Short mmCIF file of C-alpha atoms in Angstrom, two decimals:
data_model
loop_
_atom_site.label_atom_id
_atom_site.label_comp_id
_atom_site.label_asym_id
_atom_site.label_seq_id
_atom_site.Cartn_x
_atom_site.Cartn_y
_atom_site.Cartn_z
CA UNK A 1 141.89 99.03 -123.13
CA UNK A 2 139.89 98.44 -126.29
CA UNK A 3 137.53 100.25 -128.69
CA UNK A 4 133.93 99.53 -127.73
CA UNK A 5 131.48 99.83 -130.63
CA UNK A 6 127.85 100.66 -129.65
CA UNK A 7 125.04 100.53 -132.22
CA UNK A 8 121.79 102.31 -131.36
CA UNK A 9 118.52 100.37 -131.18
CA UNK A 10 117.29 101.78 -134.48
CA UNK A 11 120.73 101.18 -136.03
CA UNK A 12 120.82 104.76 -137.21
CA UNK A 13 123.88 105.77 -135.14
CA UNK A 14 127.12 104.08 -134.14
CA UNK A 15 129.35 105.27 -131.28
CA UNK A 16 132.94 104.39 -130.46
CA UNK A 17 134.50 104.57 -127.00
CA UNK A 18 137.99 103.82 -125.71
CA UNK A 19 137.05 101.54 -122.82
CA UNK A 20 139.00 99.96 -120.00
CA UNK A 21 138.07 96.57 -118.49
CA UNK A 22 138.57 95.80 -114.83
CA UNK A 23 137.10 93.74 -112.00
CA UNK A 24 135.39 95.25 -108.99
CA UNK A 25 136.07 94.24 -105.40
CA UNK A 26 133.73 91.27 -105.77
CA UNK A 27 135.58 90.08 -108.87
CA UNK A 28 132.82 90.99 -111.32
CA UNK A 29 133.94 92.36 -114.72
CA UNK A 30 133.25 96.06 -115.23
CA UNK A 31 133.90 98.60 -118.00
CA UNK A 32 135.00 102.21 -117.70
CA UNK A 33 134.74 104.66 -120.60
CA UNK A 34 138.01 106.54 -121.05
CA UNK A 35 137.19 108.62 -124.12
CA UNK A 36 134.48 109.07 -126.74
CA UNK A 37 136.14 108.84 -130.17
CA UNK A 38 132.91 108.70 -132.23
CA UNK A 39 133.72 111.94 -134.05
CA UNK A 40 137.06 110.70 -135.37
CA UNK A 41 137.37 109.46 -138.94
CA UNK A 42 136.64 105.75 -139.35
CA UNK A 43 140.16 105.03 -140.64
CA UNK A 44 141.57 106.62 -137.49
CA UNK A 45 139.24 104.62 -135.25
CA UNK A 46 140.39 101.42 -136.97
CA UNK A 47 144.01 102.42 -136.39
CA UNK A 48 143.25 103.03 -132.72
CA UNK A 49 141.78 99.52 -132.50
CA UNK A 50 145.06 98.09 -133.76
CA UNK A 51 147.06 100.31 -131.45
CA UNK A 52 145.09 99.32 -128.34
CA UNK A 53 145.04 95.66 -129.24
CA UNK A 54 148.81 95.40 -129.07
CA UNK A 55 149.66 98.60 -127.17
CA UNK A 56 151.88 99.45 -130.15
CA UNK A 57 152.47 102.74 -131.89
CA UNK A 58 151.73 102.99 -135.62
CA UNK A 59 154.08 105.35 -137.44
CA UNK A 60 152.78 108.16 -139.60
CA UNK A 61 149.26 108.00 -138.12
CA UNK A 62 149.50 109.98 -134.87
CA UNK A 63 151.39 112.95 -133.56
CA UNK A 64 153.95 112.19 -130.83
CA UNK A 65 153.77 114.76 -128.04
CA UNK A 66 156.30 113.21 -125.65
CA UNK A 67 158.85 110.43 -125.61
CA UNK A 68 160.56 109.51 -122.35
CA UNK A 69 162.67 106.54 -121.17
CA UNK A 70 160.36 104.02 -119.57
CA UNK A 71 161.52 100.41 -119.93
CA UNK A 72 164.14 100.34 -117.16
CA UNK A 73 162.15 102.02 -114.40
CA UNK A 74 159.07 99.96 -115.29
CA UNK A 75 161.16 96.77 -115.09
CA UNK A 76 162.57 97.78 -111.69
CA UNK A 77 159.04 98.54 -110.49
CA UNK A 78 157.61 95.22 -111.70
CA UNK A 79 160.47 93.10 -110.36
CA UNK A 80 160.29 94.82 -106.98
CA UNK A 81 156.68 93.61 -106.82
CA UNK A 82 157.55 90.12 -108.04
CA UNK A 83 160.30 89.40 -105.50
CA UNK A 84 158.53 90.95 -102.53
CA UNK A 85 160.34 94.25 -102.06
CA UNK A 86 157.21 96.33 -102.72
CA UNK A 87 155.16 94.23 -100.29
CA UNK A 88 157.85 94.50 -97.61
CA UNK A 89 157.99 98.29 -98.03
CA UNK A 90 154.23 98.71 -97.81
CA UNK A 91 151.97 101.11 -99.69
CA UNK A 92 152.84 104.44 -98.08
CA UNK A 93 154.23 107.46 -99.89
CA UNK A 94 157.61 106.68 -98.32
CA UNK A 95 157.51 103.23 -99.92
CA UNK A 96 157.01 104.87 -103.33
CA UNK A 97 159.95 107.22 -102.70
CA UNK A 98 162.05 104.18 -101.81
CA UNK A 99 161.18 102.41 -105.08
CA UNK A 100 162.02 105.62 -106.94
CA UNK A 101 165.40 105.85 -105.20
CA UNK A 102 166.10 102.18 -106.01
CA UNK A 103 165.38 102.85 -109.68
CA UNK A 104 167.57 105.94 -109.61
CA UNK A 105 170.46 104.01 -108.06
CA UNK A 106 170.22 101.17 -110.58
CA UNK A 107 169.80 103.30 -113.69
CA UNK A 108 171.57 106.56 -112.93
CA UNK A 109 173.88 106.45 -109.86
CA UNK A 110 173.87 110.23 -109.48
CA UNK A 111 173.27 112.42 -106.45
CA UNK A 112 169.82 112.84 -104.95
CA UNK A 113 169.89 116.45 -106.03
CA UNK A 114 170.36 115.29 -109.63
CA UNK A 115 167.70 112.58 -109.68
CA UNK A 116 165.16 114.84 -107.92
CA UNK A 117 165.69 117.86 -110.14
CA UNK A 118 167.03 116.69 -113.51
CA UNK A 119 166.73 112.93 -113.96
CA UNK A 120 163.08 113.02 -112.93
CA UNK A 121 162.36 115.40 -115.84
CA UNK A 122 163.68 112.92 -118.39
CA UNK A 123 162.06 109.70 -117.17
CA UNK A 124 158.49 108.41 -117.06
CA UNK A 125 158.44 108.84 -113.29
CA UNK A 126 154.85 109.99 -112.95
CA UNK A 127 153.60 107.19 -115.22
CA UNK A 128 155.35 104.48 -113.21
CA UNK A 129 155.49 105.78 -109.64
CA UNK A 130 152.81 108.47 -109.69
CA UNK A 131 155.37 110.96 -108.37
CA UNK A 132 155.56 114.63 -109.28
CA UNK A 133 156.50 117.88 -107.62
CA UNK A 134 158.86 116.52 -104.98
CA UNK A 135 162.24 117.79 -103.83
CA UNK A 136 165.65 116.50 -102.86
CA UNK A 137 164.65 117.01 -99.21
CA UNK A 138 161.88 114.44 -99.63
CA UNK A 139 164.49 111.85 -100.64
CA UNK A 140 166.69 112.61 -97.63
CA UNK A 141 163.63 112.32 -95.39
CA UNK A 142 163.00 108.96 -97.07
CA UNK A 143 166.49 107.78 -96.06
CA UNK A 144 165.64 108.56 -92.44
CA UNK A 145 162.39 106.61 -92.78
CA UNK A 146 164.29 103.65 -94.21
CA UNK A 147 166.82 103.70 -91.39
CA UNK A 148 164.04 103.73 -88.82
CA UNK A 149 162.11 100.91 -90.50
CA UNK A 150 164.98 98.82 -91.91
CA UNK A 151 164.68 96.02 -89.34
CA UNK A 152 160.95 95.59 -90.01
CA UNK A 153 161.40 95.74 -93.81
CA UNK A 154 164.21 93.16 -93.75
CA UNK A 155 162.09 90.86 -91.59
CA UNK A 156 159.10 91.09 -93.94
CA UNK A 157 161.26 90.53 -97.01
CA UNK A 158 162.96 87.54 -95.37
CA UNK A 159 159.59 85.96 -94.58
CA UNK A 160 158.36 86.53 -98.14
CA UNK A 161 161.51 85.03 -99.68
CA UNK A 162 161.54 82.14 -97.21
CA UNK A 163 158.12 81.06 -98.46
CA UNK A 164 159.04 81.46 -102.13
CA UNK A 165 162.59 80.11 -102.26
CA UNK A 166 162.91 77.83 -99.24
CA UNK A 167 165.87 79.64 -97.65
CA UNK A 168 167.99 76.98 -95.96
CA UNK A 169 170.15 77.17 -92.86
CA UNK A 170 173.36 78.18 -94.63
CA UNK A 171 174.13 81.91 -94.44
CA UNK A 172 177.16 83.73 -95.83
CA UNK A 173 178.69 86.73 -94.11
CA UNK A 174 181.46 89.18 -94.93
CA UNK A 175 182.37 92.81 -94.35
CA UNK A 176 183.87 95.59 -96.40
CA UNK A 177 184.65 99.27 -95.94
CA UNK A 178 183.60 102.29 -97.97
CA UNK A 179 185.43 105.58 -97.90
CA UNK A 180 183.85 108.93 -97.16
CA UNK A 181 184.22 112.37 -98.66
CA UNK A 182 184.89 114.74 -95.79
CA UNK A 183 185.21 114.09 -92.06
CA UNK A 184 181.75 114.95 -90.73
CA UNK A 185 179.96 111.60 -91.15
CA UNK A 186 178.71 110.44 -87.74
CA UNK A 187 179.80 106.84 -88.41
CA UNK A 188 183.06 107.78 -90.08
CA UNK A 189 186.40 106.79 -88.59
CA UNK A 190 189.84 105.61 -89.63
CA UNK A 191 190.33 101.87 -89.86
CA UNK A 192 191.58 99.03 -92.05
CA UNK A 193 191.08 100.52 -95.52
CA UNK A 194 190.06 98.20 -98.34
CA UNK A 195 189.57 100.94 -100.94
CA UNK A 196 193.17 102.06 -101.25
CA UNK A 197 192.19 105.60 -100.26
CA UNK A 198 194.80 106.76 -97.76
CA UNK A 199 193.78 109.50 -95.39
CA UNK A 200 190.05 108.93 -95.95
CA UNK A 201 187.61 108.18 -93.18
CA UNK A 202 185.36 105.21 -93.79
CA UNK A 203 182.39 103.18 -92.65
CA UNK A 204 182.32 99.39 -92.29
CA UNK A 205 179.51 97.46 -93.98
CA UNK A 206 178.48 93.94 -92.99
CA UNK A 207 176.42 91.94 -95.50
CA UNK A 208 174.54 88.75 -94.58
CA UNK A 209 173.23 86.69 -97.50
CA UNK A 210 171.48 83.38 -98.03
CA UNK A 211 173.33 80.48 -99.66
CA UNK A 212 172.49 81.83 -103.15
CA UNK A 213 174.03 85.23 -102.43
CA UNK A 214 170.76 87.16 -102.06
CA UNK A 215 171.11 89.75 -99.26
CA UNK A 216 169.19 89.08 -96.07
CA UNK A 217 170.46 92.03 -94.06
CA UNK A 218 172.99 94.84 -94.27
CA UNK A 219 174.45 96.73 -91.34
CA UNK A 220 176.66 99.80 -91.10
CA UNK A 221 179.32 100.00 -88.38
CA UNK A 222 181.75 102.73 -87.38
CA UNK A 223 184.81 102.89 -89.59
CA UNK A 224 187.19 101.55 -86.95
CA UNK A 225 185.17 98.38 -86.23
CA UNK A 226 187.16 95.18 -86.73
CA UNK A 227 185.61 92.35 -88.74
CA UNK A 228 185.13 89.88 -85.89
CA UNK A 229 183.23 92.39 -83.74
CA UNK A 230 180.38 92.46 -86.27
CA UNK A 231 179.52 88.74 -86.14
CA UNK A 232 177.44 88.64 -82.95
CA UNK A 233 174.98 91.19 -84.40
CA UNK A 234 174.29 88.85 -87.32
CA UNK A 235 173.66 85.90 -85.00
CA UNK A 236 171.19 87.96 -82.98
CA UNK A 237 169.41 89.09 -86.15
CA UNK A 238 169.03 85.52 -87.42
CA UNK A 239 167.63 84.37 -84.10
CA UNK A 240 165.52 87.31 -82.93
CA UNK A 241 164.51 89.12 -86.14
CA UNK A 242 164.20 86.26 -88.60
CA UNK A 243 163.34 83.43 -86.21
CA UNK A 244 165.84 81.02 -87.76
CA UNK A 245 166.20 77.85 -85.69
CA UNK A 246 169.25 76.29 -87.36
CA UNK A 247 172.22 78.16 -88.83
CA UNK A 248 175.50 77.28 -90.47
CA UNK A 249 177.38 80.59 -90.60
CA UNK A 250 180.01 80.70 -93.34
CA UNK A 251 182.77 83.29 -93.11
CA UNK A 252 186.44 83.60 -93.95
CA UNK A 253 189.38 83.13 -91.57
CA UNK A 254 189.52 86.85 -90.78
CA UNK A 255 185.87 86.84 -89.76
CA UNK A 256 185.25 83.68 -87.75
CA UNK A 257 187.93 83.17 -85.12
CA UNK A 258 187.97 81.47 -81.71
CA UNK A 259 185.81 84.08 -79.98
CA UNK A 260 183.22 84.00 -82.74
CA UNK A 261 183.19 80.19 -82.75
CA UNK A 262 182.46 80.28 -79.02
CA UNK A 263 179.55 82.66 -79.67
CA UNK A 264 178.12 80.49 -82.45
CA UNK A 265 178.35 77.32 -80.35
CA UNK A 266 177.20 78.96 -77.09
CA UNK A 267 173.97 77.99 -75.34
CA UNK A 268 172.40 81.17 -76.75
CA UNK A 269 172.56 79.79 -80.29
CA UNK A 270 173.97 76.23 -80.48
CA UNK A 271 174.65 76.68 -84.18
CA UNK A 272 177.42 75.60 -86.54
CA UNK A 273 180.25 77.35 -88.37
CA UNK A 274 182.29 76.87 -91.53
CA UNK A 275 185.48 78.84 -92.05
CA UNK A 276 189.12 78.44 -93.11
CA UNK A 277 192.42 78.65 -91.25
CA UNK A 278 195.63 80.55 -91.91
CA UNK A 279 198.87 79.12 -93.31
CA UNK A 280 200.49 79.58 -89.89
CA UNK A 281 197.70 77.56 -88.29
CA UNK A 282 198.21 74.85 -90.91
CA UNK A 283 201.93 74.73 -90.06
CA UNK A 284 201.12 74.47 -86.35
CA UNK A 285 198.70 71.59 -86.90
CA UNK A 286 201.29 69.79 -89.02
CA UNK A 287 203.86 70.20 -86.24
CA UNK A 288 201.33 68.80 -83.77
CA UNK A 289 200.82 65.86 -86.14
CA UNK A 290 197.08 66.48 -86.35
CA UNK A 291 197.50 66.16 -90.10
CA UNK A 292 200.41 65.70 -92.48
CA UNK A 293 201.62 67.67 -95.47
CA UNK A 294 201.16 64.57 -97.65
CA UNK A 295 197.38 64.76 -97.11
CA UNK A 296 197.11 67.92 -99.22
CA UNK A 297 196.10 66.59 -102.61
CA UNK A 298 193.88 67.62 -105.50
CA UNK A 299 191.07 65.55 -103.98
CA UNK A 300 189.41 66.66 -100.75
CA UNK A 301 190.67 64.94 -97.60
CA UNK A 302 189.05 65.30 -94.19
CA UNK A 303 190.61 64.94 -90.77
CA UNK A 304 188.78 64.81 -87.42
CA UNK A 305 190.35 66.25 -84.28
CA UNK A 306 188.07 66.00 -81.25
CA UNK A 307 184.84 67.67 -82.41
CA UNK A 308 186.51 69.78 -85.12
CA UNK A 309 186.67 68.63 -88.73
CA UNK A 310 189.29 69.86 -91.19
CA UNK A 311 188.84 69.58 -94.94
CA UNK A 312 192.16 69.73 -96.80
CA UNK A 313 193.06 70.32 -100.41
CA UNK A 314 195.93 71.46 -102.61
CA UNK A 315 194.78 73.38 -105.66
CA UNK A 316 197.38 72.55 -108.36
CA UNK A 317 196.43 75.56 -110.50
CA UNK A 318 196.80 77.93 -107.56
CA UNK A 319 200.05 76.21 -106.52
CA UNK A 320 201.52 76.88 -109.96
CA UNK A 321 200.35 80.51 -109.86
CA UNK A 322 201.99 81.09 -106.47
CA UNK A 323 205.22 79.43 -107.60
CA UNK A 324 205.40 81.53 -110.75
CA UNK A 325 204.58 84.67 -108.80
CA UNK A 326 207.37 83.98 -106.30
CA UNK A 327 209.84 83.34 -109.13
CA UNK A 328 208.79 86.60 -110.78
CA UNK A 329 209.35 88.53 -107.53
CA UNK A 330 212.84 87.07 -107.14
CA UNK A 331 213.72 88.05 -110.71
CA UNK A 332 212.45 91.59 -110.09
CA UNK A 333 214.63 91.89 -106.99
CA UNK A 334 217.67 90.58 -108.88
CA UNK A 335 217.06 93.11 -111.67
CA UNK A 336 216.56 95.86 -109.10
CA UNK A 337 219.93 95.01 -107.53
CA UNK A 338 221.60 95.16 -110.97
CA UNK A 339 220.03 98.58 -111.54
CA UNK A 340 221.16 99.88 -108.13
CA UNK A 341 224.73 98.63 -108.65
CA UNK A 342 224.85 100.25 -112.07
CA UNK A 343 223.61 103.51 -110.58
CA UNK A 344 226.28 103.40 -107.84
CA UNK A 345 228.98 102.81 -110.45
CA UNK A 346 227.80 105.69 -112.64
CA UNK A 347 227.30 108.08 -109.70
CA UNK A 348 230.38 108.07 -107.43
CA UNK A 349 228.71 110.38 -104.91
CA UNK A 350 225.73 108.10 -104.44
CA UNK A 351 225.66 106.29 -101.09
CA UNK A 352 225.70 102.50 -101.18
CA UNK A 353 223.94 102.30 -97.78
CA UNK A 354 220.95 104.16 -99.17
CA UNK A 355 220.82 101.86 -102.21
CA UNK A 356 220.95 98.87 -99.85
CA UNK A 357 217.98 100.26 -97.92
CA UNK A 358 216.04 100.48 -101.20
CA UNK A 359 216.81 96.84 -101.94
CA UNK A 360 215.79 95.73 -98.44
CA UNK A 361 212.56 97.70 -98.75
CA UNK A 362 211.82 95.89 -102.01
CA UNK A 363 212.55 92.50 -100.43
CA UNK A 364 210.29 93.35 -97.53
CA UNK A 365 207.50 94.55 -99.81
CA UNK A 366 207.61 91.22 -101.65
CA UNK A 367 207.56 89.35 -98.31
CA UNK A 368 210.80 87.50 -99.01
CA UNK A 369 212.84 88.58 -95.97
CA UNK A 370 213.19 84.99 -94.77
CA UNK A 371 214.42 83.83 -98.20
CA UNK A 372 216.59 86.62 -99.65
CA UNK A 373 219.42 88.34 -97.77
CA UNK A 374 221.35 91.41 -98.95
CA UNK A 375 224.74 92.83 -97.99
CA UNK A 376 227.38 95.31 -99.13
CA UNK A 377 230.78 94.23 -100.43
CA UNK A 378 233.12 97.01 -101.59
CA UNK A 379 230.17 99.37 -102.15
CA UNK A 380 228.49 96.70 -104.27
CA UNK A 381 225.16 95.12 -103.31
CA UNK A 382 224.96 91.36 -103.27
CA UNK A 383 222.02 89.12 -102.47
CA UNK A 384 221.87 85.52 -101.39
CA UNK A 385 218.92 83.17 -101.74
CA UNK A 386 218.39 80.56 -99.05
CA UNK A 387 217.38 77.60 -101.23
CA UNK A 388 216.35 75.49 -98.25
CA UNK A 389 214.05 78.22 -96.97
CA UNK A 390 212.78 78.79 -100.51
CA UNK A 391 211.84 75.12 -100.85
CA UNK A 392 210.26 75.17 -97.42
CA UNK A 393 208.17 78.24 -98.20
CA UNK A 394 206.83 76.49 -101.30
CA UNK A 395 205.60 73.45 -99.40
CA UNK A 396 202.15 74.91 -98.78
CA UNK A 397 201.67 76.51 -102.20
CA UNK A 398 198.04 76.03 -103.17
CA UNK A 399 197.22 74.35 -99.84
CA UNK A 400 194.22 75.37 -97.78
CA UNK A 401 192.15 73.92 -94.97
CA UNK A 402 188.53 74.46 -94.01
CA UNK A 403 187.40 74.16 -90.43
CA UNK A 404 183.91 73.23 -89.22
CA UNK A 405 182.07 71.53 -86.39
CA UNK A 406 179.60 69.92 -88.80
CA UNK A 407 179.74 66.15 -88.82
CA UNK A 408 180.14 64.30 -92.15
CA UNK A 409 176.54 63.06 -91.95
CA UNK A 410 175.33 66.65 -91.52
CA UNK A 411 177.26 68.02 -94.49
CA UNK A 412 179.58 66.13 -96.83
CA UNK A 413 183.08 67.42 -97.43
CA UNK A 414 182.13 68.22 -101.03
CA UNK A 415 179.12 70.28 -99.94
CA UNK A 416 181.10 72.04 -97.22
CA UNK A 417 183.79 72.91 -99.76
CA UNK A 418 181.16 74.28 -102.17
CA UNK A 419 179.43 76.30 -99.44
CA UNK A 420 182.71 77.93 -98.43
CA UNK A 421 183.51 78.80 -102.04
CA UNK A 422 180.07 80.45 -102.18
CA UNK A 423 181.57 83.35 -100.23
CA UNK A 424 182.50 84.71 -103.64
CA UNK A 425 178.80 85.60 -103.95
CA UNK A 426 179.17 88.11 -101.11
CA UNK A 427 182.36 89.42 -102.69
CA UNK A 428 180.47 89.87 -105.97
CA UNK A 429 177.74 91.73 -104.11
CA UNK A 430 180.27 94.10 -102.55
CA UNK A 431 181.99 94.59 -105.91
CA UNK A 432 178.70 95.58 -107.53
CA UNK A 433 177.51 97.70 -104.61
CA UNK A 434 180.79 99.58 -104.21
CA UNK A 435 182.42 100.06 -107.57
CA UNK A 436 180.27 98.94 -110.47
CA UNK A 437 176.63 99.65 -111.04
CA UNK A 438 175.27 101.15 -107.84
CA UNK A 439 178.37 102.93 -106.56
CA UNK A 440 177.73 103.02 -102.82
CA UNK A 441 180.99 104.97 -102.60
CA UNK A 442 181.96 107.68 -102.17
CA UNK A 443 179.34 108.59 -99.55
CA UNK A 444 178.42 112.23 -99.14
CA UNK A 445 175.68 111.99 -96.47
CA UNK A 446 176.66 112.91 -92.92
CA UNK A 447 174.01 111.77 -90.47
CA UNK A 448 174.02 108.24 -89.10
CA UNK A 449 170.40 107.63 -90.12
CA UNK A 450 170.85 108.89 -93.70
CA UNK A 451 174.04 106.82 -94.04
CA UNK A 452 172.20 103.68 -92.96
CA UNK A 453 169.30 104.53 -95.27
CA UNK A 454 171.65 105.07 -98.20
CA UNK A 455 173.37 101.70 -97.71
CA UNK A 456 169.99 99.96 -97.31
CA UNK A 457 168.83 101.48 -100.63
CA UNK A 458 171.94 100.02 -102.26
CA UNK A 459 171.25 96.58 -100.77
CA UNK A 460 167.67 96.56 -102.06
CA UNK A 461 168.93 97.72 -105.46
CA UNK A 462 171.42 94.86 -105.54
CA UNK A 463 168.68 92.30 -104.86
CA UNK A 464 166.89 93.48 -108.01
CA UNK A 465 170.10 93.58 -110.05
CA UNK A 466 171.05 90.07 -108.96
CA UNK A 467 167.60 88.79 -109.86
CA UNK A 468 167.87 90.33 -113.34
CA UNK A 469 171.38 88.93 -113.89
CA UNK A 470 170.34 85.45 -112.72
CA UNK A 471 167.26 85.42 -114.96
CA UNK A 472 169.18 86.62 -118.02
CA UNK A 473 172.43 84.68 -117.60
CA UNK A 474 171.77 82.57 -120.71
CA UNK A 475 171.69 85.72 -122.84
CA UNK A 476 175.30 86.54 -121.86
CA UNK A 477 174.56 90.27 -121.71
CA UNK A 478 176.50 92.57 -119.42
CA UNK A 479 174.55 94.35 -116.69
CA UNK A 480 175.27 97.71 -118.30
CA UNK A 481 173.92 96.46 -121.62
CA UNK A 482 170.75 95.14 -120.00
CA UNK A 483 169.96 98.37 -118.16
CA UNK A 484 170.86 100.58 -121.13
CA UNK A 485 168.72 98.42 -123.44
CA UNK A 486 165.72 98.72 -121.14
CA UNK A 487 166.26 102.42 -120.51
CA UNK A 488 166.20 103.12 -124.25
CA UNK A 489 162.62 101.82 -124.50
CA UNK A 490 160.58 105.00 -124.49
CA UNK A 491 156.97 105.57 -123.55
CA UNK A 492 155.27 107.57 -126.27
CA UNK A 493 152.48 110.05 -125.58
CA UNK A 494 150.40 110.26 -128.74
CA UNK A 495 147.85 113.00 -129.37
CA UNK A 496 144.68 111.97 -131.19
CA UNK A 497 142.51 115.02 -131.64
CA UNK A 498 142.16 116.41 -128.14
CA UNK A 499 142.97 113.06 -126.50
CA UNK A 500 146.35 111.61 -125.46
CA UNK A 501 147.21 107.91 -125.44
CA UNK A 502 150.39 106.39 -124.03
CA UNK A 503 151.94 103.50 -125.94
CA UNK A 504 155.21 101.77 -126.84
CA UNK A 505 157.05 101.91 -130.16
CA UNK A 506 156.48 98.89 -132.40
CA UNK A 507 160.10 98.69 -133.52
CA UNK A 508 161.95 97.35 -130.45
CA UNK A 509 165.39 95.89 -131.04
CA UNK A 510 165.75 92.10 -130.89
CA UNK A 511 167.88 92.25 -127.75
CA UNK A 512 165.25 94.44 -126.06
CA UNK A 513 162.51 91.98 -126.93
CA UNK A 514 164.70 89.08 -125.70
CA UNK A 515 165.28 90.79 -122.33
CA UNK A 516 161.61 91.61 -121.82
CA UNK A 517 160.50 88.12 -122.86
CA UNK A 518 163.02 86.34 -120.62
CA UNK A 519 162.09 88.53 -117.63
CA UNK A 520 158.40 88.06 -118.34
CA UNK A 521 157.73 91.78 -117.97
CA UNK A 522 154.57 93.35 -119.37
CA UNK A 523 155.54 96.95 -119.97
CA UNK A 524 151.99 98.13 -120.65
#
């Protein structure tokens, strides 16, 4: 917008208009008059020129009618357009509700009742999303729409990102669980709990990402689903939904086992895998002389066995950590025995057999039953440490082995090692989605479709958060600081006579300006 000055033919009158420039459908420049400000004092018109030129607010000149947080939701809105989320969602009213829910999850993390009835009153929602007069029910209906259209949205977003970022054949996959409040969720069940919430039902969430850790797809399974049972769905998605011709699926040893390897290599897919093996499997392979303990060094060593390739390494830092941890556990058990013996001595009625059970429980909890043995002698507890077994148990400290069917010419051992370590990107995604910014848990929705919609909202939110973090990593700001800094940028509604103009304050903090500049966001 700008102030358009019009001088009459006889130069006897001058008019001033706030005018907006735009291009019509044919690309020709056009002007639209927003307001006639000819009757305002000249000094005020000049001030408006300055204001519109930089979209900045000049103190002590205008009256502020409203001031609402604007920077964060505007940034979410602009980035969703930049990285293809808006295009994948489409231009329907439901798409707008989805973008609003994404912004609410990133900035606020409260219930839908709260963001529909309270948060919406204190944000520039109408200015950014064009939303007003909607209810909590509209947001729940939006979750159902998302659940119904998730597959199509994921496919569109994948195609958009494939063109922009050249998604390669390496995909990372992992699962987590998220506990539920109540027992009425249609996907809820009892299973292996990763949240430390005993007695809580849960859902299982599988997250498939590209090699850079950007989510490709998220899927919700019943709470009693075991990790391995979720893999085939991801293979089918990659083939049928995303049309991927070549895949290297990377997953940990609990995810990709023999049955999953058979699926990956079957005639239906003919793809490759990259995983790790357990310590027990390492011991078995050493016994079978497929590789030797001496091969585990700081440098990567690879061993071929038929068509399977193992990549071996001993991490000296991790080896030291494990050794120190084991030593600490032994010392704690020894101190616990001293305490129990002292208690027995000071309490004649105390039963030594019960104290022995406590010691054995401690040994078992520390997983040292094969190394430490306890017994009673004259109502006194004694322990013995099997030094040979202790030395034997330390042999594989810091040792690990990767397993793949990729040939060296297809992927070097260094690259394979790096790709496997990239699984931390999925772990980071789960950490953010579950416990940090977006707080997928606890889940209060009950229906299967609203549960799936809720988790999909969180995935889309994480894509935006990851993009922001990646773009601003050189600033070394925490995610909380970034969002709070943006959210504290208010949109001002300034009244000039009978007219209202929306603008930004001209006194942004340096860190706010740095964030906006690095993201390349134009707020107005």
